[in-house]
Coordinates of C-alpha atoms and ligand atoms in Angstrom, one line a residue:
X293 CA -0.9 -222.3 -73.1
X294 CA -3.9 -220.5 -74.4
X295 CA -3.8 -216.7 -73.1
X296 CA -6.5 -214.2 -72.6
X297 CA -6.7 -210.4 -72.1
X298 CA -7.4 -209.5 -68.4
X299 CA -9.6 -206.7 -69.1
X300 CA -8.2 -203.1 -69.1
X301 CA -5.2 -204.1 -67.3
X302 CA -4.2 -205.3 -71.0
X303 CA -2.1 -208.2 -69.4
X304 CA -2.0 -211.5 -71.4
X305 CA -2.6 -214.0 -69.0
X306 CA -2.7 -217.9 -69.0
X307 CA -6.4 -219.2 -69.3
X308 CA -6.3 -220.5 -65.6
X309 CA -4.2 -219.4 -62.7
X310 CA -3.1 -220.8 -59.5
X311 CA -4.8 -219.8 -56.2
X312 CA -2.4 -219.6 -53.1
X313 CA -4.3 -220.9 -50.3
X314 CA -3.7 -224.5 -50.5
X315 CA 0.0 -223.7 -51.0
X316 CA 0.1 -223.3 -47.2
X317 CA -0.6 -226.9 -46.4
X318 CA 2.3 -229.0 -48.2
X319 CA 6.0 -229.1 -47.3
X320 CA 7.7 -225.9 -48.3
X321 CA 9.9 -227.8 -50.5
X322 CA 6.7 -229.5 -52.1
X323 CA 4.7 -226.1 -52.4
X324 CA 8.0 -224.4 -54.3
X325 CA 7.7 -227.5 -56.7
X326 CA 4.2 -226.9 -57.5
X327 CA 4.5 -223.5 -58.2
X328 CA 7.3 -224.1 -60.4
X329 CA 5.7 -226.6 -62.1
X330 CA 2.7 -224.5 -63.0
X331 CA 5.1 -221.7 -64.5
X332 CA 7.0 -224.3 -66.3
X333 CA 3.8 -225.5 -68.0
X334 CA 2.7 -221.8 -69.0
X335 CA 0.5 -220.7 -66.0
X336 CA 1.4 -217.0 -65.4
X337 CA -1.1 -215.8 -63.0
X338 CA -0.5 -216.6 -59.3
X339 CA -3.2 -215.3 -56.7
X340 CA -2.6 -215.0 -53.0
X341 CA -2.9 -212.9 -50.0
X342 CA -0.9 -211.8 -47.0
X343 CA -3.6 -213.2 -45.0
X344 CA -2.9 -216.9 -46.1
X345 CA 0.0 -217.5 -43.5
X346 CA 3.2 -218.8 -45.4
X347 CA 1.7 -218.7 -49.3
X348 CA 3.4 -215.4 -50.1
X349 CA 6.7 -216.4 -48.8
X350 CA 6.8 -219.7 -50.6
X351 CA 5.7 -218.1 -53.8
X352 CA 8.6 -215.6 -53.4
X353 CA 10.8 -218.6 -53.1
X354 CA 9.7 -220.3 -56.1
X355 CA 9.8 -217.3 -58.2
X356 CA 13.7 -216.6 -57.6
X357 CA 14.8 -215.8 -61.0
X358 CA 11.4 -216.5 -62.5
X359 CA 9.8 -213.1 -61.4
X360 CA 9.2 -211.8 -65.0
X361 CA 7.6 -215.3 -65.9
X362 CA 4.4 -214.4 -63.8
X363 CA 2.0 -211.9 -63.0
X364 CA 1.4 -211.8 -59.2
X365 CA -1.8 -211.0 -57.6
X366 CA -2.1 -210.7 -53.7
X367 CA -4.2 -208.0 -51.3
X368 CA -4.8 -207.3 -47.7
X369 CA -7.9 -207.3 -45.8
X370 CA -6.9 -204.0 -44.0
X371 CA -9.1 -201.3 -44.3
X372 CA -7.2 -198.5 -42.8
X373 CA -4.3 -196.6 -44.8
X374 CA -1.7 -197.2 -42.1
X375 CA -2.1 -201.0 -41.9
X376 CA -2.6 -201.5 -45.4
X377 CA 0.6 -199.4 -46.2
X378 CA 2.2 -201.7 -43.9
X379 CA 0.8 -205.1 -45.5
X380 CA 2.0 -203.6 -49.0
X381 CA 5.6 -203.5 -47.8
X382 CA 5.6 -206.7 -46.3
X383 CA 4.1 -208.6 -49.2
X384 CA 6.9 -206.9 -51.4
X385 CA 9.1 -208.8 -49.1
X386 CA 7.5 -212.0 -48.8
X387 CA 7.3 -212.1 -52.6
X388 CA 10.9 -211.0 -53.0
X389 CA 9.9 -208.5 -55.6
X390 CA 9.7 -204.6 -56.0
X391 CA 6.6 -204.8 -58.0
X392 CA 3.0 -206.3 -57.4
X393 CA 1.0 -206.8 -60.7
X394 CA -2.1 -206.4 -59.3
X395 CA -2.9 -205.5 -55.7
X396 CA -6.3 -206.1 -54.3
X397 CA -8.7 -205.3 -51.3
X398 CA -9.4 -208.5 -49.8
X399 CA -12.9 -209.6 -49.0
X400 CA -14.6 -206.2 -48.8
X401 CA -18.0 -207.9 -48.6
X402 CA -20.2 -205.3 -46.7
X403 CA -20.9 -201.8 -48.1
X404 CA -19.6 -200.5 -44.7
X405 CA -16.2 -201.7 -45.4
X406 CA -16.3 -200.6 -48.8
X407 CA -17.2 -197.2 -47.8
X408 CA -14.2 -197.3 -45.1
X409 CA -11.8 -198.3 -48.1
X410 CA -12.4 -195.2 -50.0
X411 CA -13.0 -192.6 -47.3
X412 CA -10.1 -190.5 -46.3
X413 CA -7.5 -192.6 -44.1
X414 CA -8.7 -195.7 -46.0
X415 CA -6.8 -198.5 -47.7
X416 CA -7.3 -196.9 -51.3
X417 CA -4.8 -194.0 -50.2
X418 CA -1.9 -196.5 -49.3
X419 CA -2.8 -198.5 -52.8
X420 CA -2.5 -195.0 -54.7
X421 CA 0.6 -194.0 -52.9
X422 CA 2.1 -197.4 -53.7
X423 CA 1.1 -197.2 -57.3
X424 CA 2.4 -193.8 -57.8
X425 CA 5.9 -195.0 -56.3
X426 CA 5.8 -197.8 -58.8
X427 CA 5.3 -200.4 -56.5
X428 CA 1.8 -201.5 -57.6
X429 CA 0.4 -202.0 -61.3
X430 CA -3.2 -202.4 -61.2
X431 CA -6.0 -202.5 -58.4
X432 CA -8.7 -204.9 -57.8
X433 CA -11.1 -205.9 -55.5
X434 CA -12.5 -209.1 -53.8
X435 CA -15.9 -209.5 -52.3
X436 CA -18.3 -212.6 -51.6
X437 CA -21.3 -210.2 -51.7
X438 CA -22.6 -209.4 -55.2
X439 CA -24.1 -206.2 -54.5
X440 CA -21.1 -204.9 -52.8
X441 CA -19.2 -206.0 -55.8
X442 CA -21.5 -204.5 -58.4
X443 CA -21.1 -201.2 -56.3
X444 CA -17.2 -201.7 -56.7
X445 CA -17.4 -202.4 -60.4
X446 CA -19.6 -199.4 -61.0
X447 CA -17.3 -196.9 -59.4
X448 CA -14.7 -198.1 -62.3
X449 CA -12.0 -197.5 -59.6
X450 CA -10.8 -201.2 -60.0
X451 CA -9.3 -202.8 -63.1
X452 CA -9.8 -206.4 -61.6
X453 CA -12.2 -208.7 -59.6
X454 CA -12.2 -211.7 -57.8
X455 CA -15.6 -213.0 -57.3
X456 CA -17.1 -216.7 -56.3
X457 CA -18.0 -218.2 -59.4
X458 CA -18.9 -221.8 -60.4
X459 CA -22.0 -223.9 -62.0
X460 CA -23.6 -224.3 -58.7
X461 CA -23.2 -220.6 -57.5
X462 CA -23.4 -218.7 -60.8
X463 CA -25.2 -215.4 -59.6
X464 CA -22.5 -213.7 -61.3
X465 CA -23.7 -214.8 -64.7
X466 CA -26.8 -212.5 -64.9
X467 CA -25.4 -209.1 -64.5
X468 CA -21.9 -209.1 -62.8
X469 CA -20.4 -210.8 -65.7
X470 CA -21.9 -208.6 -68.5
X471 CA -21.1 -205.4 -66.4
X472 CA -17.4 -206.2 -66.2
X473 CA -17.3 -207.3 -70.0
X474 CA -18.9 -203.8 -70.6
X475 CA -16.6 -201.7 -68.4
X476 CA -13.7 -204.0 -69.4
X477 CA -13.0 -205.1 -66.2
X478 CA -11.0 -208.3 -65.7
X479 CA -12.6 -210.9 -63.8
X480 CA -10.8 -213.5 -62.1
X481 CA -13.0 -216.6 -60.5
X482 CA -12.6 -217.7 -56.9
X483 CA -14.2 -220.8 -55.6
X484 CA -14.3 -222.6 -58.8
X485 CA -14.9 -225.7 -56.8
X486 CA -17.7 -224.3 -54.5
X487 CA -15.3 -224.4 -51.6
X488 CA -15.0 -228.4 -52.0
X489 CA -18.6 -229.0 -52.8
X490 CA -17.6 -230.0 -56.5
X491 CA -15.1 -232.8 -57.3
X492 CA -15.4 -232.9 -61.0
X493 CA -12.5 -230.8 -62.5
X494 CA -13.7 -231.4 -66.0
X495 CA -17.2 -230.1 -65.5
X496 CA -15.9 -227.1 -63.4
X497 CA -13.4 -225.9 -65.6
X498 CA -15.3 -226.4 -68.9
X499 CA -18.1 -224.4 -67.5
X500 CA -15.8 -221.4 -66.4
X501 CA -14.0 -221.7 -69.7
X502 CA -16.9 -221.0 -71.8
X503 CA -16.9 -217.2 -70.5
X504 CA -14.1 -215.7 -72.4
X505 CA -13.4 -212.8 -70.0
X506 CA -13.5 -215.3 -66.9
X507 CA -10.0 -216.4 -65.6
X508 CA -10.5 -219.2 -62.7
X509 CA -7.9 -219.3 -60.2
X510 CA -8.3 -222.8 -58.6
X511 CA -6.5 -223.3 -55.2
X512 CA -3.9 -225.8 -56.0
X513 CA -1.5 -228.0 -54.0
X514 CA -0.4 -231.1 -56.0
X515 CA 1.4 -231.2 -59.4
X516 CA -1.4 -233.6 -60.8
X517 CA -3.8 -231.2 -60.3
X518 CA -2.0 -228.8 -62.4
X519 CA -1.8 -231.6 -65.1
X520 CA -5.1 -232.3 -65.0
X521 CA -6.5 -229.1 -65.3
X522 CA -4.0 -228.3 -68.2
X523 CA -5.3 -231.3 -70.0
X524 CA -8.7 -229.8 -69.8
X525 CA -7.7 -226.4 -70.9
X526 CA -6.0 -227.7 -74.0
X527 CA -8.7 -230.2 -74.7
X528 CA -12.2 -229.6 -76.6
X529 CA -14.4 -227.4 -74.3
X530 CA -17.9 -228.3 -75.6
X531 CA -20.1 -230.2 -73.0
X532 CA -21.2 -233.7 -74.2
X533 CA -25.0 -234.4 -73.5
X534 CA -23.8 -236.5 -70.6
X535 CA -21.9 -233.8 -69.1
X536 CA -24.5 -231.2 -69.3
X537 CA -27.1 -233.8 -67.7
X538 CA -24.5 -234.4 -65.0
X539 CA -24.0 -230.6 -64.3
X540 CA -28.0 -230.4 -64.1
X541 CA -27.9 -233.4 -61.6
X542 CA -25.3 -231.9 -59.3
X543 CA -27.3 -228.5 -59.4
X544 CA -30.5 -230.3 -58.0
X545 CA -28.4 -232.5 -55.4
X546 CA -26.7 -229.3 -54.1
X547 CA -29.7 -227.1 -54.6
X548 CA -30.1 -226.4 -50.8
X549 CA -29.1 -223.3 -50.0
X550 CA -25.5 -222.7 -48.1
X551 CA -23.7 -219.9 -46.7
X552 CA -22.1 -217.9 -49.5
X553 CA -19.8 -215.9 -47.2
X554 CA -21.6 -212.8 -48.6
X555 CA -21.7 -211.3 -44.9
X556 CA -24.6 -209.6 -44.9
X557 CA -25.4 -211.2 -41.7
X558 CA -22.1 -209.8 -40.1
X559 CA -22.3 -205.9 -39.6
X560 CA -24.8 -205.2 -36.8
X561 CA -23.9 -208.6 -34.6
X562 CA -23.5 -207.2 -31.1
X563 CA -20.7 -209.6 -30.1
X564 CA -18.9 -208.6 -33.3
X565 CA -19.1 -212.3 -34.6
X566 CA -17.9 -213.1 -38.1
X567 CA -20.5 -215.8 -38.7
X568 CA -19.2 -217.4 -42.1
X569 CA -16.2 -218.3 -40.5
X570 CA -17.9 -220.5 -38.1
X571 CA -20.3 -221.8 -40.2
X572 CA -17.7 -222.7 -43.0
X573 CA -15.3 -224.4 -40.2
X574 CA -15.4 -227.7 -41.9
X575 CA -14.6 -226.6 -45.4
X576 CA -12.0 -224.0 -44.1
X577 CA -10.3 -226.9 -42.3
X578 CA -9.5 -228.6 -45.3
X579 CA -8.2 -225.5 -47.2
X580 CA -6.2 -224.2 -44.1
X581 CA -3.6 -226.0 -42.5
X582 CA -4.5 -226.0 -38.8
X583 CA -0.9 -226.6 -37.6
X584 CA -0.2 -222.8 -38.7
X585 CA -3.6 -221.5 -37.8
X586 CA -4.4 -222.9 -34.3
X587 CA -4.6 -219.4 -32.8
X588 CA -7.1 -218.2 -35.5
X589 CA -9.3 -221.2 -35.0
X590 CA -9.3 -220.8 -31.1
X591 CA -10.4 -217.0 -31.8
X592 CA -13.0 -218.0 -34.2
X593 CA -14.2 -220.3 -31.4
X594 CA -13.9 -217.7 -28.4
X595 CA -15.9 -215.3 -30.7
X596 CA -18.4 -217.8 -31.5
X597 CA -19.1 -218.9 -28.2
X598 CA -19.8 -215.2 -27.2
X599 CA -23.1 -215.5 -29.3
X600 CA -25.9 -213.8 -27.4
X601 CA -28.7 -215.7 -29.5
X602 CA -30.4 -212.4 -30.5
X603 CA -31.1 -213.7 -33.8
X604 CA -30.2 -210.4 -35.8
X605 CA -27.9 -212.2 -38.2
X606 CA -30.8 -214.5 -39.1
X607 CA -33.2 -211.8 -40.2
X608 CA -30.2 -210.3 -42.5
X609 CA -29.3 -213.8 -44.4
X610 CA -30.6 -213.2 -47.9
X611 CA -30.5 -217.3 -48.1
X612 CA -32.8 -217.8 -44.9
X613 CA -30.1 -219.7 -43.2
X614 CA -30.6 -220.7 -39.7
X615 CA -27.2 -219.0 -38.8
X616 CA -27.3 -220.0 -35.2
X617 CA -27.9 -223.7 -35.6
X618 CA -24.9 -223.7 -38.3
X619 CA -22.8 -221.8 -36.1
X620 CA -23.4 -224.3 -33.3
X621 CA -22.2 -226.9 -35.9
X622 CA -19.3 -225.2 -36.7
X623 CA -18.4 -224.9 -32.9
X624 CA -18.6 -228.6 -32.7
X625 CA -16.4 -229.0 -35.3
X626 CA -13.6 -226.9 -34.1
X627 CA -13.7 -228.2 -30.8
X628 CA -13.4 -231.6 -32.2
X629 CA -10.7 -230.8 -34.3
X630 CA -8.9 -229.0 -31.4
X631 CA -9.6 -231.7 -28.9
X632 CA -11.3 -229.1 -26.6
Ligands
LIG235 S1 -27.3 -214.5 -33.1 FE1 -25.1 -214.3 -32.2 S2 -24.3 -214.2 -34.0 FE2 -26.2 -213.7 -34.5 S3 -26.1 -211.5 -34.5 FE3 -26.9 -212.4 -32.5 S4 -25.0 -212.7 -31.3 FE4 -24.2 -212.2 -33.6
LIG236 S1 -25.1 -216.8 -43.2 FE1 -26.3 -216.0 -45.0 S2 -25.8 -213.5 -44.8 FE2 -24.3 -214.8 -43.6 S3 -22.5 -214.9 -44.8 FE3 -23.6 -216.9 -45.0 S4 -25.2 -216.6 -46.6 FE4 -24.3 -214.5 -46.2

């Protein structure tokens, strides 16, 4: 397996990692086999979160006796110190380890959440304490919002970032990517398949692997997906003329603006609704097994239905999306799936 240096962490990581969201979906036995198959084939970076139901536990079980072969990334979305400290301890238990290589702030997409994280009593205090005690190696930051991410990167607090990056959503290319390179910050790419909008693994992986400081962490749930990706990584990464044309065609097909999870619409919602969760209900349903997340889907539904139709969110969306109409579709989708 080709390796790459993950920025100033100096960690040598495999050219691709695996993302832990879909590991919730198969049976536990199958999920464990998938993780071991990845590690047996030289993949040494595994990315998850305490927020992905049983994903950490399954990774922990799969890595019994194999912990030293792998660089583990996990995270929490808790912004306050006390709850973040509890989550760090729980992740260590779930992962059956006493050390997390990279601990990240999960989805801090608004400037307000970023400020809360770095303020007194915020998550960063818990992360630094855990680092001082040797429980955490490096600190990372994840966000769907390019402006918040640039703010975090420029602070130079973080050693690694996780940001959406693929050939239809490539806003990182212009400024963020060169900035991380200049500051020697590791770049891991989330949503390489654009949240399910892209299906051609060959094009998806070749596009990302042309950036030598980017490590894609595609969500994986089957051994065959790992085999397919490994074949691409180990083959020629040059695009043929036909592949370049195909990318151009797909970009044209998917040129309509879609929700990027940037979170700009969320802070001032009088009903405290997290709109991207509602808008993206259908794609989330494919990734998140509903059996173990029924309560979450019900909570999303209750929140979405409390919308007072004020329209504040639409004024804030940089892509001019009809947020309320899209939420309506999301509500209908969840209702149909929960048979409400
Ligand atoms: S329209 Fe609904 S979702 Fe949007 S800000 Fe107003 S209450 Fe919140
Ligand atoms: S609806 Fe618009 S502002 Fe809200 S998360 Fe999606 S893209 Fe961002």
